[in-house]
């Protein structure tokens, strides 16, 4: 049996902890749901799935980082990482211009994982939680994010510190 033409992969709730590098061979994948799994990391090869539109990683409590080449997923429309323990976003998130759903954005200390990466994400809608704001360089970074231009955002949560152990300010449209 071959899965080369597979477009949907949903392993939500399964007791899996590892995704093999060979996932890159499923070039037609448009939808991956690994929510509520035990994965600790995603293989870098997932960044070569150019047709991928949905990447759902909700409540992956062991997941601490996203692949460094996420910026290559140019057709990604929905990224749900709510409930994971990711410490910062990978650099180049500003290249994901078609993102409509981004559940969480974790401001990093390094170059390329700052608030200004949100600037080009003009199609964002629904809810967005921005955490670890203490890592933002200055107020200019916040201005560059152009959050006011994101007309589809209905709810914005701002948090300082860990997204799970901080008080968040919630701003509703």
PDB file of C-alpha atoms in Angstrom:
ATOM      1  CA  UNK A   1       0.000   0.000   0.000  1.00  0.00           C
ATOM      2  CA  UNK A   2       1.345   3.426  -0.919  1.00  0.00           C
ATOM      3  CA  UNK A   3       0.502   6.724   0.733  1.00  0.00           C
ATOM      4  CA  UNK A   4       2.190   9.039  -1.759  1.00  0.00           C
ATOM      5  CA  UNK A   5      -1.121  10.630  -2.745  1.00  0.00           C
ATOM      6  CA  UNK A   6      -2.259  11.107   0.851  1.00  0.00           C
ATOM      7  CA  UNK A   7      -3.602  14.625   1.480  1.00  0.00           C
ATOM      8  CA  UNK A   8      -4.796  14.243   5.080  1.00  0.00           C
ATOM      9  CA  UNK A   9      -2.935  12.838   8.071  1.00  0.00           C
ATOM     10  CA  UNK A  10      -4.779  12.918  11.384  1.00  0.00           C
ATOM     11  CA  UNK A  11      -3.209  11.178  14.354  1.00  0.00           C
ATOM     12  CA  UNK A  12      -4.994  13.268  16.979  1.00  0.00           C
ATOM     13  CA  UNK A  13      -4.987  11.612  20.383  1.00  0.00           C
ATOM     14  CA  UNK A  14      -2.735   8.714  19.383  1.00  0.00           C
ATOM     15  CA  UNK A  15       0.107   7.734  21.717  1.00  0.00           C
ATOM     16  CA  UNK A  16       2.866   8.587  19.266  1.00  0.00           C
ATOM     17  CA  UNK A  17       6.029  10.400  20.307  1.00  0.00           C
ATOM     18  CA  UNK A  18       7.940  10.518  17.036  1.00  0.00           C
ATOM     19  CA  UNK A  19       7.242  11.559  13.451  1.00  0.00           C
ATOM     20  CA  UNK A  20       9.717  10.017  10.989  1.00  0.00           C
ATOM     21  CA  UNK A  21      11.740  12.092   8.532  1.00  0.00           C
ATOM     22  CA  UNK A  22      10.050  10.140   5.764  1.00  0.00           C
ATOM     23  CA  UNK A  23       6.974  12.348   6.205  1.00  0.00           C
ATOM     24  CA  UNK A  24       8.633  14.473   3.505  1.00  0.00           C
ATOM     25  CA  UNK A  25       7.685  11.756   1.008  1.00  0.00           C
ATOM     26  CA  UNK A  26       3.993  12.603   1.454  1.00  0.00           C
ATOM     27  CA  UNK A  27       4.368  15.609  -0.813  1.00  0.00           C
ATOM     28  CA  UNK A  28       0.633  16.110  -1.379  1.00  0.00           C
ATOM     29  CA  UNK A  29      -0.229  16.475   2.320  1.00  0.00           C
ATOM     30  CA  UNK A  30      -2.448  19.483   2.919  1.00  0.00           C
ATOM     31  CA  UNK A  31      -3.608  18.695   6.455  1.00  0.00           C
ATOM     32  CA  UNK A  32      -1.689  17.333   9.441  1.00  0.00           C
ATOM     33  CA  UNK A  33      -3.339  16.977  12.842  1.00  0.00           C
ATOM     34  CA  UNK A  34      -1.027  15.796  15.619  1.00  0.00           C
ATOM     35  CA  UNK A  35      -3.015  17.408  18.437  1.00  0.00           C
ATOM     36  CA  UNK A  36      -3.013  15.676  21.825  1.00  0.00           C
ATOM     37  CA  UNK A  37      -0.069  13.429  20.927  1.00  0.00           C
ATOM     38  CA  UNK A  38       3.173  12.848  22.819  1.00  0.00           C
ATOM     39  CA  UNK A  39       5.487  14.316  20.183  1.00  0.00           C
ATOM     40  CA  UNK A  40       8.460  16.264  21.501  1.00  0.00           C
ATOM     41  CA  UNK A  41       9.635  17.666  18.181  1.00  0.00           C
ATOM     42  CA  UNK A  42       8.805  17.679  14.505  1.00  0.00           C
ATOM     43  CA  UNK A  43      11.344  16.582  11.917  1.00  0.00           C
ATOM     44  CA  UNK A  44      12.921  19.380   9.891  1.00  0.00           C
ATOM     45  CA  UNK A  45      11.748  17.498   6.798  1.00  0.00           C
ATOM     46  CA  UNK A  46       8.163  18.593   7.501  1.00  0.00           C
ATOM     47  CA  UNK A  47       9.233  21.999   6.169  1.00  0.00           C
ATOM     48  CA  UNK A  48       9.471  20.534   2.672  1.00  0.00           C
ATOM     49  CA  UNK A  49       5.715  19.840   2.494  1.00  0.00           C
ATOM     50  CA  UNK A  50       4.951  22.801   0.244  1.00  0.00           C
ATOM     51  CA  UNK A  51       1.247  21.934  -0.138  1.00  0.00           C
ATOM     52  CA  UNK A  52       0.635  21.913   3.618  1.00  0.00           C
ATOM     53  CA  UNK A  53      -2.187  24.268   4.622  1.00  0.00           C
ATOM     54  CA  UNK A  54      -3.134  22.998   8.102  1.00  0.00           C
ATOM     55  CA  UNK A  55      -0.703  22.082  10.880  1.00  0.00           C
ATOM     56  CA  UNK A  56      -2.570  21.352  14.093  1.00  0.00           C
ATOM     57  CA  UNK A  57      -0.472  20.743  17.199  1.00  0.00           C
ATOM     58  CA  UNK A  58      -2.930  21.731  19.927  1.00  0.00           C
ATOM     59  CA  UNK A  59      -2.239  20.394  23.415  1.00  0.00           C
ATOM     60  CA  UNK A  60       1.045  18.715  22.509  1.00  0.00           C
ATOM     61  CA  UNK A  61       2.405  19.215  26.025  1.00  0.00           C
ATOM     62  CA  UNK A  62       5.828  17.787  25.209  1.00  0.00           C
ATOM     63  CA  UNK A  63       6.394  19.884  22.092  1.00  0.00           C
ATOM     64  CA  UNK A  64       8.963  22.595  22.837  1.00  0.00           C
ATOM     65  CA  UNK A  65      10.037  23.842  19.434  1.00  0.00           C
ATOM     66  CA  UNK A  66       8.949  24.065  15.844  1.00  0.00           C
ATOM     67  CA  UNK A  67      11.222  23.182  12.916  1.00  0.00           C
ATOM     68  CA  UNK A  68      13.684  25.966  12.134  1.00  0.00           C
ATOM     69  CA  UNK A  69      12.636  25.981   8.463  1.00  0.00           C
ATOM     70  CA  UNK A  70       8.914  26.580   9.069  1.00  0.00           C
ATOM     71  CA  UNK A  71       9.332  29.663   6.864  1.00  0.00           C
ATOM     72  CA  UNK A  72       9.359  27.294   3.861  1.00  0.00           C
ATOM     73  CA  UNK A  73       5.706  26.325   4.395  1.00  0.00           C
ATOM     74  CA  UNK A  74       4.550  29.200   2.204  1.00  0.00           C
ATOM     75  CA  UNK A  75       1.049  27.757   1.677  1.00  0.00           C
ATOM     76  CA  UNK A  76       0.346  27.264   5.386  1.00  0.00           C
ATOM     77  CA  UNK A  77      -3.010  28.819   6.337  1.00  0.00           C
ATOM     78  CA  UNK A  78      -3.592  27.442   9.835  1.00  0.00           C
ATOM     79  CA  UNK A  79      -1.060  26.823  12.611  1.00  0.00           C
ATOM     80  CA  UNK A  80      -2.497  25.810  15.977  1.00  0.00           C
ATOM     81  CA  UNK A  81       0.092  25.373  18.731  1.00  0.00           C
ATOM     82  CA  UNK A  82      -2.162  26.222  21.676  1.00  0.00           C
ATOM     83  CA  UNK A  83      -1.341  24.211  24.771  1.00  0.00           C
ATOM     84  CA  UNK A  84       2.186  23.335  23.694  1.00  0.00           C
ATOM     85  CA  UNK A  85       5.314  24.402  25.557  1.00  0.00           C
ATOM     86  CA  UNK A  86       7.071  26.087  22.639  1.00  0.00           C
ATOM     87  CA  UNK A  87       9.578  28.637  23.941  1.00  0.00           C
ATOM     88  CA  UNK A  88       9.897  30.830  20.834  1.00  0.00           C
ATOM     89  CA  UNK A  89       8.850  31.000  17.233  1.00  0.00           C
ATOM     90  CA  UNK A  90      11.338  29.988  14.548  1.00  0.00           C
ATOM     91  CA  UNK A  91      12.812  32.786  12.478  1.00  0.00           C
ATOM     92  CA  UNK A  92      11.138  33.752   9.236  1.00  0.00           C
ATOM     93  CA  UNK A  93       7.501  33.411  10.323  1.00  0.00           C
ATOM     94  CA  UNK A  94       6.898  36.660   8.428  1.00  0.00           C
ATOM     95  CA  UNK A  95       7.202  34.664   5.181  1.00  0.00           C
ATOM     96  CA  UNK A  96       3.999  32.719   5.954  1.00  0.00           C
ATOM     97  CA  UNK A  97       1.869  35.433   4.369  1.00  0.00           C
ATOM     98  CA  UNK A  98      -1.209  33.256   3.882  1.00  0.00           C
ATOM     99  CA  UNK A  99      -1.584  32.400   7.581  1.00  0.00           C
ATOM    100  CA  UNK A 100      -5.159  32.972   8.667  1.00  0.00           C
ATOM    101  CA  UNK A 101      -5.030  31.167  11.999  1.00  0.00           C
ATOM    102  CA  UNK A 102      -2.114  31.480  14.377  1.00  0.00           C
ATOM    103  CA  UNK A 103      -3.227  30.436  17.833  1.00  0.00           C
ATOM    104  CA  UNK A 104      -0.090  31.582  19.625  1.00  0.00           C
ATOM    105  CA  UNK A 105       2.973  33.662  18.904  1.00  0.00           C
ATOM    106  CA  UNK A 106       5.810  33.296  21.402  1.00  0.00           C
ATOM    107  CA  UNK A 107       8.265  36.188  21.298  1.00  0.00           C
ATOM    108  CA  UNK A 108      11.815  34.900  21.371  1.00  0.00           C
ATOM    109  CA  UNK A 109      15.064  36.407  22.534  1.00  0.00           C
ATOM    110  CA  UNK A 110      16.884  35.675  19.321  1.00  0.00           C
ATOM    111  CA  UNK A 111      16.962  37.612  16.103  1.00  0.00           C
ATOM    112  CA  UNK A 112      14.114  36.646  13.813  1.00  0.00           C
ATOM    113  CA  UNK A 113      11.558  35.567  16.395  1.00  0.00           C
ATOM    114  CA  UNK A 114      10.291  39.001  17.362  1.00  0.00           C
ATOM    115  CA  UNK A 115       6.995  40.823  17.170  1.00  0.00           C
ATOM    116  CA  UNK A 116       7.862  42.413  13.835  1.00  0.00           C
ATOM    117  CA  UNK A 117       7.482  38.953  12.278  1.00  0.00           C
ATOM    118  CA  UNK A 118       3.727  39.505  12.599  1.00  0.00           C
ATOM    119  CA  UNK A 119       3.791  42.508  10.255  1.00  0.00           C
ATOM    120  CA  UNK A 120       3.304  40.634   6.964  1.00  0.00           C
ATOM    121  CA  UNK A 121       0.653  38.273   8.355  1.00  0.00           C
ATOM    122  CA  UNK A 122      -2.209  40.461   7.163  1.00  0.00           C
ATOM    123  CA  UNK A 123      -4.780  37.660   6.817  1.00  0.00           C
ATOM    124  CA  UNK A 124      -4.748  36.675  10.503  1.00  0.00           C
ATOM    125  CA  UNK A 125      -8.228  36.328  11.930  1.00  0.00           C
ATOM    126  CA  UNK A 126      -9.968  34.996  15.010  1.00  0.00           C
ATOM    127  CA  UNK A 127      -7.905  34.751  18.194  1.00  0.00           C
ATOM    128  CA  UNK A 128      -4.201  35.340  18.702  1.00  0.00           C
ATOM    129  CA  UNK A 129      -2.246  34.947  21.932  1.00  0.00           C
ATOM    130  CA  UNK A 130       1.125  36.715  22.062  1.00  0.00           C
ATOM    131  CA  UNK A 131       3.245  35.592  24.998  1.00  0.00           C
ATOM    132  CA  UNK A 132       6.694  36.227  26.460  1.00  0.00           C
ATOM    133  CA  UNK A 133       6.397  39.916  25.687  1.00  0.00           C
ATOM    134  CA  UNK A 134       9.251  40.569  28.105  1.00  0.00           C
ATOM    135  CA  UNK A 135      11.497  39.358  25.249  1.00  0.00           C
ATOM    136  CA  UNK A 136      10.376  42.183  22.944  1.00  0.00           C
ATOM    137  CA  UNK A 137      13.217  44.583  22.226  1.00  0.00           C
ATOM    138  CA  UNK A 138      11.264  47.806  22.590  1.00  0.00           C
ATOM    139  CA  UNK A 139       7.970  49.490  21.798  1.00  0.00           C
ATOM    140  CA  UNK A 140       9.084  49.986  18.195  1.00  0.00           C
ATOM    141  CA  UNK A 141       8.909  46.196  17.730  1.00  0.00           C
ATOM    142  CA  UNK A 142       5.281  46.294  18.834  1.00  0.00           C
ATOM    143  CA  UNK A 143       4.478  49.075  16.375  1.00  0.00           C
ATOM    144  CA  UNK A 144       6.139  47.167  13.551  1.00  0.00           C
ATOM    145  CA  UNK A 145       3.842  44.198  14.210  1.00  0.00           C
ATOM    146  CA  UNK A 146       1.001  46.336  12.767  1.00  0.00           C
ATOM    147  CA  UNK A 147      -1.615  44.609  14.904  1.00  0.00           C
ATOM    148  CA  UNK A 148      -4.143  47.376  14.159  1.00  0.00           C
ATOM    149  CA  UNK A 149      -4.012  46.427  10.479  1.00  0.00           C
ATOM    150  CA  UNK A 150      -5.159  42.873  11.182  1.00  0.00           C
ATOM    151  CA  UNK A 151      -8.852  43.559  10.641  1.00  0.00           C
ATOM    152  CA  UNK A 152      -9.853  39.921  11.033  1.00  0.00           C
ATOM    153  CA  UNK A 153      -8.498  39.584  14.577  1.00  0.00           C
ATOM    154  CA  UNK A 154     -11.380  39.355  17.028  1.00  0.00           C
ATOM    155  CA  UNK A 155      -9.451  38.645  20.212  1.00  0.00           C
ATOM    156  CA  UNK A 156      -5.877  39.395  21.189  1.00  0.00           C
ATOM    157  CA  UNK A 157      -4.290  38.070  24.384  1.00  0.00           C
ATOM    158  CA  UNK A 158      -1.029  39.585  25.565  1.00  0.00           C
ATOM    159  CA  UNK A 159       1.131  37.782  28.103  1.00  0.00           C
ATOM    160  CA  UNK A 160       4.363  38.323  29.916  1.00  0.00           C
ATOM    161  CA  UNK A 161       6.238  35.248  31.056  1.00  0.00           C
ATOM    162  CA  UNK A 162       5.322  31.677  30.235  1.00  0.00           C
ATOM    163  CA  UNK A 163       1.973  31.379  28.461  1.00  0.00           C
ATOM    164  CA  UNK A 164       0.855  28.940  31.161  1.00  0.00           C
ATOM    165  CA  UNK A 165       1.995  30.748  34.281  1.00  0.00           C
ATOM    166  CA  UNK A 166       1.254  34.393  33.613  1.00  0.00           C
ATOM    167  CA  UNK A 167      -1.579  36.803  33.771  1.00  0.00           C
ATOM    168  CA  UNK A 168      -2.715  37.666  30.297  1.00  0.00           C
ATOM    169  CA  UNK A 169      -4.432  40.807  29.146  1.00  0.00           C
ATOM    170  CA  UNK A 170      -7.242  40.044  26.756  1.00  0.00           C
ATOM    171  CA  UNK A 171      -8.294  42.643  24.234  1.00  0.00           C
ATOM    172  CA  UNK A 172     -11.461  42.061  22.274  1.00  0.00           C
ATOM    173  CA  UNK A 173     -12.472  43.875  19.128  1.00  0.00           C
TER     174      UNK A 173
END
